[in-house]
Amino acid sequence: MTSSALVPSSAELCPDRTAEVSRTTAETRITVRVNLDGTGVASLHTGIGFFDHMLDQIARHGLIDLQIDCDGDLHIDGHHTVEDVGITLGQAFARAVGDKKGIRRYGHAYVPLDEALSRVVVDFSGRPGLHLHIPFTAGSIGGFDTQLTYEFFQGFVNHAGVTLHIDNLKGINAHHQCETVFKAFARALRAALERDPRAAGVIPSTKGSL
């Protein structure tokens, strides 16, 4: 007879994957709350409307409940706000995902929007790395500096500990280019973070840790 002590409980197999992280600097004050097993509910207040719109894509298409409150030095520009939100969101993801037992680890997605098409591939490897190619056709979208897309994802990967490849394959409209990137990112996250019923309680690595 198998001892019940050797059989993982449902709580052990399906731990709560939520986190709250606050980060305060001379430039920004941020609180992020995430639920990786949510329904896509978002409450977003960064002071940059288009950035909130992109963060909403992560929640909606990743089925991640996401709350972000940021008070940043927007009187200077959006750089610190966008970068620091990426950092804090990455920290929250790292805390929420825990030891990564039972997750699929890898995720990828192609997402179109009219003429634009983007591909995102993510690996919850524990090794931060960003490879990004988005040939934006405009320098800003609704007051959002398109260069800050890189800063957001760089902050995220450094603190979430993921390898992330982002490629905008086609696009003429910069809004469409950016939106397909964030939607594909969300879908890739959803795939990578999904629990694999064939590998419950198992860390998806031959090394035994991630």
Short mmCIF file of C-alpha atoms in Angstrom, two decimals, residues 43-172:
data_model
loop_
_atom_site.label_atom_id
_atom_site.label_comp_id
_atom_site.label_asym_id
_atom_site.label_seq_id
_atom_site.Cartn_x
_atom_site.Cartn_y
_atom_site.Cartn_z
CA SER A 43 -6.67 47.31 -13.01
CA LEU A 44 -3.92 49.45 -14.50
CA HIS A 45 -2.78 52.94 -13.58
CA THR A 46 0.64 53.94 -14.94
CA GLY A 47 -0.24 57.40 -16.22
CA ILE A 48 0.55 56.37 -19.80
CA GLY A 49 -2.65 55.42 -21.58
CA PHE A 50 -1.17 53.38 -24.41
CA PHE A 51 1.11 51.50 -21.99
CA ASP A 52 -1.94 50.59 -19.88
CA HIS A 53 -3.57 49.34 -23.07
CA MET A 54 -0.58 47.06 -23.75
CA LEU A 55 -0.48 45.77 -20.17
CA ASP A 56 -4.19 44.99 -20.51
CA GLN A 57 -3.28 42.68 -23.42
CA ILE A 58 -0.99 40.70 -21.10
CA ALA A 59 -3.81 40.21 -18.62
CA ARG A 60 -6.60 39.51 -21.10
CA HIS A 61 -4.78 37.16 -23.45
CA GLY A 62 -2.60 35.55 -20.79
CA LEU A 63 -5.57 34.95 -18.45
CA ILE A 64 -3.57 36.66 -15.74
CA ASP A 65 -5.25 38.86 -13.14
CA LEU A 66 -3.10 41.97 -13.00
CA GLN A 67 -3.14 45.08 -10.87
CA ILE A 68 -0.51 47.76 -11.41
CA ASP A 69 -0.38 51.13 -9.68
CA CYS A 70 2.51 53.39 -10.59
CA ASP A 71 3.29 56.96 -9.63
CA GLY A 72 6.26 57.93 -11.80
CA ASP A 73 8.17 61.04 -12.84
CA LEU A 74 6.18 61.56 -16.03
CA HIS A 75 7.05 65.26 -15.94
CA ILE A 76 10.45 64.09 -17.23
CA ASP A 77 9.30 61.37 -19.62
CA GLY A 78 7.93 57.82 -19.55
CA HIS A 79 11.26 56.00 -19.39
CA HIS A 80 11.47 55.34 -15.64
CA THR A 81 7.80 54.40 -15.40
CA VAL A 82 7.89 51.84 -18.22
CA GLU A 83 11.23 50.32 -17.23
CA ASP A 84 10.37 50.09 -13.54
CA VAL A 85 6.98 48.53 -14.23
CA GLY A 86 8.81 45.88 -16.26
CA ILE A 87 11.20 45.28 -13.36
CA THR A 88 8.45 45.03 -10.74
CA LEU A 89 6.24 42.85 -12.93
CA GLY A 90 9.19 40.51 -13.49
CA GLN A 91 9.77 40.29 -9.74
CA ALA A 92 6.10 39.47 -9.19
CA PHE A 93 6.16 36.74 -11.84
CA ALA A 94 9.29 35.18 -10.34
CA ARG A 95 7.67 35.09 -6.92
CA ALA A 96 4.31 33.79 -8.19
CA VAL A 97 5.70 30.99 -10.36
CA GLY A 98 7.75 29.62 -7.46
CA ASP A 99 9.89 26.54 -8.07
CA LYS A 100 8.28 25.96 -11.50
CA LYS A 101 7.25 22.40 -10.72
CA GLY A 102 4.69 21.09 -13.17
CA ILE A 103 4.74 23.99 -15.64
CA ARG A 104 5.30 23.47 -19.35
CA ARG A 105 8.21 25.97 -19.17
CA TYR A 106 8.24 26.84 -22.90
CA GLY A 107 5.65 28.88 -24.74
CA HIS A 108 5.34 30.47 -28.14
CA ALA A 109 2.71 32.36 -30.09
CA TYR A 110 2.11 34.05 -33.41
CA VAL A 111 -0.45 36.85 -33.32
CA PRO A 112 -1.75 38.93 -36.26
CA LEU A 113 -3.55 42.24 -36.27
CA ASP A 114 -4.55 43.32 -39.76
CA GLU A 115 -1.25 43.78 -41.65
CA ALA A 116 0.97 43.18 -38.61
CA LEU A 117 2.28 39.82 -37.39
CA SER A 118 4.50 39.08 -34.40
CA ARG A 119 6.11 35.98 -32.92
CA VAL A 120 7.12 35.59 -29.27
CA VAL A 121 8.92 32.62 -27.70
CA VAL A 122 9.54 32.38 -23.95
CA ASP A 123 11.47 29.96 -21.74
CA PHE A 124 11.16 30.07 -17.95
CA SER A 125 14.77 28.96 -17.81
CA GLY A 126 16.00 30.94 -14.83
CA ARG A 127 18.46 32.62 -17.22
CA PRO A 128 17.57 36.17 -18.27
CA GLY A 129 18.00 36.95 -21.93
CA LEU A 130 16.19 39.24 -24.36
CA HIS A 131 16.39 39.10 -28.15
CA LEU A 132 14.04 41.69 -29.64
CA HIS A 133 13.50 42.90 -33.18
CA ILE A 134 10.66 45.35 -33.81
CA PRO A 135 11.22 47.71 -36.77
CA PHE A 136 8.77 50.32 -35.56
CA THR A 137 7.41 52.60 -38.27
CA ALA A 138 6.83 55.46 -35.81
CA GLY A 139 8.72 56.88 -32.84
CA SER A 140 5.70 57.25 -30.60
CA ILE A 141 2.18 55.87 -30.21
CA GLY A 142 -0.27 58.00 -28.27
CA GLY A 143 2.51 59.57 -26.22
CA PHE A 144 4.27 56.22 -25.68
CA ASP A 145 7.90 56.25 -26.89
CA THR A 146 8.28 53.04 -28.91
CA GLN A 147 11.91 52.70 -27.75
CA LEU A 148 10.56 51.98 -24.28
CA THR A 149 9.15 48.66 -25.49
CA TYR A 150 12.68 47.30 -25.24
CA GLU A 151 13.16 48.79 -21.76
CA PHE A 152 9.96 47.17 -20.50
CA PHE A 153 10.87 43.71 -21.72
CA GLN A 154 14.50 44.05 -20.60
CA GLY A 155 13.35 44.89 -17.10
CA PHE A 156 10.91 41.98 -17.13
CA VAL A 157 13.34 39.29 -18.30
CA ASN A 158 16.10 40.41 -15.92
CA HIS A 159 13.85 39.99 -12.89
CA ALA A 160 11.54 37.17 -13.99
CA GLY A 161 14.54 35.07 -15.05
CA VAL A 162 13.26 34.17 -18.49
CA THR A 163 14.69 33.90 -21.97
CA LEU A 164 12.53 35.88 -24.39
CA HIS A 165 12.63 36.16 -28.18
CA ILE A 166 10.41 38.80 -29.77
CA ASP A 167 10.13 39.37 -33.50
CA ASN A 168 7.70 41.62 -35.32
CA LEU A 169 7.62 39.84 -38.66
CA LYS A 170 5.35 42.25 -40.55
CA GLY A 171 3.73 45.58 -39.93
CA ILE A 172 3.09 49.05 -41.27
#
